[in-house]
């Protein structure tokens, strides 16, 4: 007769990261190629964005500081938005957010083309609820996304975790995307893009939802 366990463990204040694979959607390859081409074309044309990226020492191009109307500029971003809206709603439901008092809406969407050896240091996305990234072009060696335990500053006398500790016990967690991966997290969760060790650009589209 097996003995009843003498204790229970509860997971409290859980941090959840949402991952979806959009490669199963109809005509995914056509969608991805058009999105890839459009990101590169906009990057080539957008001088304000090129200048902004240079001023901010972003190795590559981002439209973050220059364009806030991508779905109006190119219908492929409108298609992407349709998918993002559906997934953001699913994530909000999984988090059991009651957003009935507001309107969950995409309020920022931007292109990132990160050159080899480019990085994006640790940051959060203020004034937003849900943030995320859709991955367009992820060559071999391209950076994963690194998440940081939001309680790090409270770990005053905490020992390091054992080698091989469970993923949800690690202070830093890496999510390695492939083309077609969608990642979402709560906007307060600090994250970074470590150095891009690929010899090719890494292309993604990031976004914020507010309510
Ligand atoms: Fe970010």
XYZ file of C-alpha atoms and ligand atoms in Angstrom:
212
model
C 0.000 0.000 0.000
C 1.525 3.326 -1.048
C 1.833 6.056 1.549
C -0.083 9.292 1.141
C 2.230 12.240 0.405
C 2.976 14.294 3.533
C 2.787 17.660 1.839
C 1.459 19.600 -1.098
C 3.102 22.241 -3.295
C 1.196 25.141 -4.814
C 2.340 27.249 -7.747
C 1.363 30.833 -6.932
C 1.675 34.048 -8.933
C 2.465 32.159 -12.093
C 4.055 33.899 -15.096
C 2.707 32.514 -18.342
C 4.213 32.776 -21.813
C 2.064 32.008 -24.844
C 3.514 30.205 -27.849
C 1.693 29.332 -31.058
C 2.796 27.956 -34.379
C 1.103 29.659 -37.334
C 2.608 27.359 -39.971
C -0.618 25.333 -40.122
C -2.677 28.230 -41.474
C -3.795 27.943 -45.123
C -1.184 29.247 -47.606
C 1.336 29.853 -44.854
C 4.391 29.904 -47.162
C 2.811 32.534 -49.422
C 1.842 34.573 -46.362
C 5.350 34.321 -44.903
C 7.110 35.214 -48.154
C 4.916 38.270 -48.670
C 5.467 39.380 -45.094
C 9.229 38.882 -45.409
C 9.359 40.828 -48.710
C 7.202 43.626 -47.286
C 9.338 43.987 -44.147
C 12.496 44.283 -46.267
C 10.861 46.712 -48.735
C 9.637 48.997 -45.957
C 13.063 48.893 -44.296
C 14.677 49.951 -47.591
C 12.284 52.892 -48.057
C 11.854 54.191 -44.517
C 14.672 56.714 -44.077
C 13.215 58.086 -40.850
C 13.288 54.564 -39.423
C 16.813 53.948 -40.674
C 17.948 57.164 -38.974
C 16.062 56.359 -35.779
C 17.645 52.881 -35.657
C 21.092 54.365 -36.140
C 20.559 56.998 -33.437
C 19.447 54.304 -30.994
C 22.420 52.096 -31.926
C 20.060 49.377 -33.146
C 22.171 47.157 -35.400
C 19.784 46.805 -38.308
C 16.385 48.385 -38.836
C 13.277 48.850 -36.722
C 10.163 50.799 -37.630
C 9.389 51.290 -33.921
C 10.282 55.003 -33.913
C 8.976 55.937 -37.346
C 5.830 54.071 -38.482
C 2.613 53.417 -36.574
C 0.337 52.401 -39.440
C 1.709 49.166 -40.906
C -1.754 47.538 -41.388
C -2.788 50.623 -43.398
C 0.383 50.537 -45.491
C 0.320 46.893 -46.540
C -2.546 44.412 -46.479
C -0.221 41.612 -45.334
C 0.010 43.382 -41.977
C -3.770 43.546 -41.855
C -3.773 39.743 -42.357
C -1.191 39.359 -39.610
C -3.232 41.591 -37.297
C -6.261 39.340 -37.790
C -4.271 36.355 -36.506
C -2.699 38.341 -33.674
C -6.107 39.624 -32.518
C -7.427 36.062 -32.235
C -4.365 34.820 -30.334
C -4.238 37.844 -28.021
C -7.842 37.168 -27.065
C -7.005 33.511 -26.368
C -4.055 34.529 -24.213
C -6.163 37.056 -22.276
C -8.703 34.278 -21.686
C -5.969 31.863 -20.561
C -4.766 34.512 -18.102
C -8.363 34.912 -16.913
C -8.214 38.657 -17.402
C -11.557 40.367 -17.138
C -11.202 42.887 -19.959
C -14.940 43.388 -20.310
C -14.491 46.987 -19.079
C -12.195 47.807 -22.005
C -11.370 46.867 -25.542
C -8.376 44.604 -26.132
C -6.735 46.328 -29.057
C -3.508 46.288 -31.010
C -1.986 49.695 -30.513
C 1.506 49.215 -31.857
C 3.033 46.914 -34.461
C 6.584 47.247 -35.737
C 9.226 45.536 -37.861
C 12.611 44.421 -36.521
C 15.442 43.444 -38.859
C 18.384 42.545 -36.680
C 21.783 42.289 -38.366
C 24.415 39.711 -37.370
C 25.842 40.582 -33.918
C 22.856 42.810 -33.180
C 21.146 42.622 -29.780
C 18.268 44.235 -27.955
C 19.025 44.630 -24.252
C 16.598 43.794 -21.425
C 13.406 45.838 -21.363
C 9.685 45.851 -20.634
C 6.844 47.383 -22.683
C 5.259 50.113 -20.510
C 1.618 51.212 -20.957
C 0.639 47.871 -22.503
C -1.119 44.726 -21.367
C 0.116 41.993 -23.702
C 3.218 42.167 -25.871
C 4.612 39.712 -28.326
C 6.516 38.910 -31.466
C 5.788 37.027 -34.662
C 8.911 35.524 -36.243
C 9.375 35.911 -39.990
C 12.954 34.946 -40.835
C 14.990 32.946 -38.328
C 18.184 31.594 -39.865
C 20.417 29.070 -38.078
C 22.141 30.687 -35.110
C 19.634 33.551 -34.830
C 18.941 34.734 -31.287
C 16.302 33.160 -29.085
C 14.198 35.382 -26.831
C 15.405 35.475 -23.225
C 12.904 36.019 -20.403
C 13.934 37.060 -16.919
C 12.307 36.063 -13.622
C 10.398 39.199 -12.548
C 11.333 38.481 -8.912
C 15.106 38.696 -9.479
C 15.469 41.866 -7.407
C 13.810 40.065 -4.473
C 16.263 37.153 -4.485
C 18.465 38.545 -1.713
C 19.888 35.312 -0.330
C 18.633 32.764 -2.809
C 21.107 30.071 -3.862
C 21.542 29.281 -7.529
C 19.278 26.600 -8.947
C 20.673 23.105 -9.384
C 21.957 22.135 -12.809
C 19.042 20.634 -14.657
C 16.427 22.331 -12.463
C 12.965 22.502 -13.958
C 12.403 25.209 -16.556
C 9.855 26.989 -14.373
C 12.466 27.198 -11.610
C 15.104 28.827 -13.802
C 15.801 32.576 -13.386
C 16.321 32.965 -17.153
C 14.370 31.111 -19.799
C 15.100 31.043 -23.529
C 12.387 30.551 -26.132
C 13.897 29.675 -29.495
C 11.490 30.606 -32.303
C 11.350 29.391 -35.880
C 9.682 31.157 -38.811
C 5.958 31.118 -38.035
C 6.306 31.115 -34.247
C 4.180 33.576 -32.297
C 5.234 34.419 -28.739
C 3.234 36.552 -26.302
C 3.803 37.558 -22.687
C 2.478 40.057 -20.190
C 4.023 43.432 -21.021
C 5.686 43.875 -17.621
C 7.834 40.763 -18.144
C 11.413 41.756 -18.805
C 13.011 40.181 -21.869
C 15.936 40.632 -24.202
C 17.252 39.524 -27.569
C 20.778 38.177 -27.029
C 23.439 38.601 -29.690
C 22.403 37.403 -33.147
C 25.086 34.834 -33.949
C 23.653 34.059 -37.355
C 25.443 35.331 -40.453
C 22.072 36.490 -41.755
C 19.430 38.986 -40.613
C 16.756 37.938 -38.131
C 13.333 39.371 -39.047
C 10.405 39.677 -36.671
C 7.303 41.788 -36.124
C 6.590 42.906 -32.561
C 3.419 44.338 -31.081
C 1.612 45.665 -28.032
C -2.002 45.229 -26.974
C -3.646 47.607 -24.572
C -7.208 47.615 -23.230
Fe 10.441 43.718 -26.383
